[in-house]
Coordinates of C-alpha atoms in Angstrom, one line a residue:
K1 CA 0.0 0.0 0.0
L2 CA 1.5 3.3 -1.1
P3 CA 1.8 6.2 1.6
S4 CA -0.9 8.9 1.4
T5 CA 1.9 11.7 1.9
T6 CA 4.5 13.1 -0.5
G7 CA 8.0 12.4 0.2
S8 CA 10.9 15.0 0.0
A9 CA 14.1 15.1 -2.0
G10 CA 16.6 12.4 -0.9
Q11 CA 13.9 10.1 0.7
V12 CA 13.4 6.5 -0.2
L13 CA 10.3 4.2 0.1
Q14 CA 10.6 1.4 2.7
V15 CA 8.3 -1.0 4.5
A16 CA 6.5 0.7 7.3
S17 CA 8.1 -0.4 10.6
A18 CA 4.8 -1.0 12.2
N19 CA 3.6 -3.4 9.4
H20 CA 5.8 -6.1 8.0
S21 CA 2.9 -8.3 6.6
S22 CA 4.1 -9.9 3.3
T23 CA 0.6 -9.9 2.0
N24 CA -0.5 -6.3 2.8
A25 CA 2.7 -4.3 3.5
E26 CA 2.4 -0.5 3.9
L27 CA 5.1 1.7 2.5
E28 CA 6.5 5.0 4.1
F29 CA 9.1 7.6 3.2
A30 CA 12.3 7.6 5.1
A31 CA 15.8 9.2 4.9
A32 CA 18.2 7.5 2.4
A33 CA 21.0 5.4 3.8
S34 CA 24.3 7.1 4.6
G35 CA 27.6 6.4 2.9
K36 CA 26.7 7.9 -0.4
V37 CA 29.5 8.9 -2.7
K38 CA 28.9 12.6 -3.5
Q39 CA 31.9 13.2 -5.7
Y40 CA 34.7 11.1 -7.3
K41 CA 37.7 12.7 -9.0
Y42 CA 41.0 11.2 -10.2
V43 CA 44.0 11.7 -12.3
Q44 CA 46.3 9.0 -13.8
S45 CA 49.6 8.9 -15.5
T46 CA 52.0 6.6 -17.2
T47 CA 54.8 9.2 -17.1
L48 CA 57.9 7.8 -15.6
V49 CA 59.4 10.2 -13.1
E50 CA 62.6 9.9 -11.0
T51 CA 64.9 11.8 -8.9
S52 CA 68.2 11.7 -7.1
S53 CA 67.3 14.7 -5.0
S54 CA 66.9 14.6 -1.2
S55 CA 64.5 17.5 -1.5
Y56 CA 60.6 16.9 -1.8
Q57 CA 59.4 17.4 -5.4
N58 CA 55.9 17.4 -6.9
L59 CA 55.1 14.2 -8.8
S60 CA 54.1 16.3 -11.7
A61 CA 52.6 19.7 -12.3
T62 CA 49.5 18.2 -13.7
F63 CA 49.2 15.2 -11.3
S64 CA 46.8 16.6 -8.7
V65 CA 43.1 16.4 -7.9
A66 CA 41.1 19.5 -6.9
I67 CA 37.8 19.0 -5.0
T68 CA 35.3 21.3 -3.2
P69 CA 33.3 19.4 -0.5
T70 CA 29.5 20.1 -0.6
S71 CA 29.3 19.8 3.2
S72 CA 31.9 20.3 6.0
S73 CA 30.7 17.1 7.7
N74 CA 31.4 14.8 4.7
L75 CA 34.4 12.6 4.5
L76 CA 37.3 13.0 2.1
L77 CA 39.0 9.8 1.1
A78 CA 42.2 10.2 -0.9
R79 CA 44.1 7.3 -2.5
F80 CA 47.4 7.1 -4.4
A81 CA 48.7 4.0 -6.0
A82 CA 51.8 3.4 -8.2
K83 CA 54.7 1.2 -9.0
V84 CA 57.9 2.6 -7.2
S85 CA 61.5 1.5 -7.6
V86 CA 64.5 2.5 -5.5
Y87 CA 68.1 1.9 -6.8
N88 CA 71.2 1.6 -4.7
Q89 CA 74.9 1.0 -5.3
S90 CA 76.6 -2.1 -4.3
G91 CA 76.8 -2.5 -0.5
S92 CA 74.3 0.4 0.4
D93 CA 70.6 0.6 1.2
A94 CA 68.1 2.7 -0.7
N95 CA 65.2 4.6 0.8
S96 CA 62.5 6.9 -0.8
R97 CA 59.8 8.8 0.9
I98 CA 56.5 9.6 -0.8
G99 CA 53.9 12.0 0.7
L100 CA 50.2 12.8 0.1
T101 CA 49.4 16.5 0.7
D102 CA 46.6 18.8 0.3
D103 CA 47.0 22.4 -1.0
G104 CA 50.7 22.0 -1.3
A105 CA 51.2 22.0 2.4
S106 CA 54.7 21.2 3.7
S107 CA 53.2 18.8 6.3
Y108 CA 51.8 15.6 4.9
L109 CA 48.5 13.9 5.4
L110 CA 50.4 10.6 5.1
E111 CA 53.9 9.7 4.2
N112 CA 55.2 6.2 3.2
D113 CA 58.8 4.9 2.8
V114 CA 59.9 2.5 0.1
R115 CA 63.2 0.7 1.2
F116 CA 65.6 -1.6 -0.2
Y117 CA 68.1 -3.3 2.2
D118 CA 71.3 -4.7 0.4
Y119 CA 72.0 -7.6 2.6
G120 CA 74.1 -9.4 -0.1
G121 CA 76.2 -6.3 -1.1
S122 CA 75.2 -6.7 -4.8
G123 CA 73.4 -3.4 -5.2
G124 CA 70.6 -3.1 -7.6
F125 CA 66.8 -2.0 -7.4
I126 CA 63.5 -3.2 -6.1
D127 CA 60.1 -2.5 -7.6
L128 CA 57.2 -2.3 -5.2
P129 CA 53.5 -1.5 -5.5
L130 CA 52.6 1.5 -3.3
C131 CA 49.2 2.5 -2.0
I132 CA 48.6 5.4 0.3
E133 CA 45.1 6.1 1.6
H134 CA 43.9 8.8 3.9
V135 CA 40.4 9.8 5.2
K136 CA 39.4 12.9 7.1
V137 CA 36.4 15.0 7.8
A138 CA 36.2 17.8 5.3
G139 CA 35.8 20.5 8.2
N140 CA 34.7 23.2 5.8
T141 CA 33.5 23.6 2.2
N142 CA 36.7 25.3 0.9
A143 CA 38.3 24.1 -2.2
R144 CA 41.4 22.0 -1.9
T145 CA 43.9 20.2 -4.1
Y146 CA 45.6 16.9 -3.3
S147 CA 49.1 16.0 -4.7
I148 CA 51.9 13.8 -4.3
R149 CA 55.4 14.7 -3.4
Y150 CA 58.5 12.4 -3.3
K151 CA 62.2 12.4 -2.5
L152 CA 65.3 10.2 -2.2
V153 CA 66.4 9.5 1.3
A154 CA 69.4 7.2 0.6
G155 CA 70.6 5.4 -2.4
N156 CA 70.9 6.5 -6.1
K157 CA 67.5 7.4 -7.3
V158 CA 63.7 6.7 -6.9
V159 CA 61.6 6.0 -9.9
I160 CA 57.7 6.0 -10.1
N161 CA 55.8 4.2 -12.8
N162 CA 58.8 1.9 -13.5
Y163 CA 59.3 -1.8 -13.8
S164 CA 62.6 -3.5 -13.5
G165 CA 64.5 -0.6 -15.0
G166 CA 62.4 -0.3 -18.1
A167 CA 60.2 2.4 -19.7
G168 CA 57.2 3.7 -17.8
T169 CA 54.3 1.4 -18.5
N170 CA 52.5 1.4 -15.2
N171 CA 49.8 3.9 -14.0
S172 CA 49.9 6.2 -11.1
V173 CA 46.5 7.0 -9.9
L174 CA 45.4 9.6 -7.4
S175 CA 41.7 9.8 -6.5
V176 CA 39.6 11.7 -4.1
M177 CA 36.0 10.8 -3.1
E178 CA 33.7 12.9 -1.0
I179 CA 31.4 10.6 1.1
E180 CA 28.3 11.3 3.2
P181 CA 28.9 9.9 6.6

């Protein structure tokens, strides 16, 4: 049986809690379930980037995601996934640091290290998949831009979108979702 009232935007029809009869169920309007994705934005790249610098660098001038939350109470879920290689000389360890930032801040929402320990003394490189994920309450409805910065901590160089020393054929993906709590 349909309800006699008219629902409002964002509501759904559900079986009335007072009547669960399978032969004569009444319907009522109710609020939609939470957890709805409001926005999804992403950027991807197959460009191979590398550095031997110990100072943070932006992954790319065009590798960023801008988003403006629709509500200050919504969640922002940011994800970065890439193939990362670190190279070292014989007998030394290699380490790189990759950080997720919003609005180019010098402090990072989350940082991750990719390390190669050279126990055998032969040197070389290691390829690793990397995934960084960070969630926070938007806090306001100001526009913000997420980006990735990286640097070499120890070793010869760090390379993103690499495989075993070859050309860049892997994708880096940075995505940001706005989710209703």
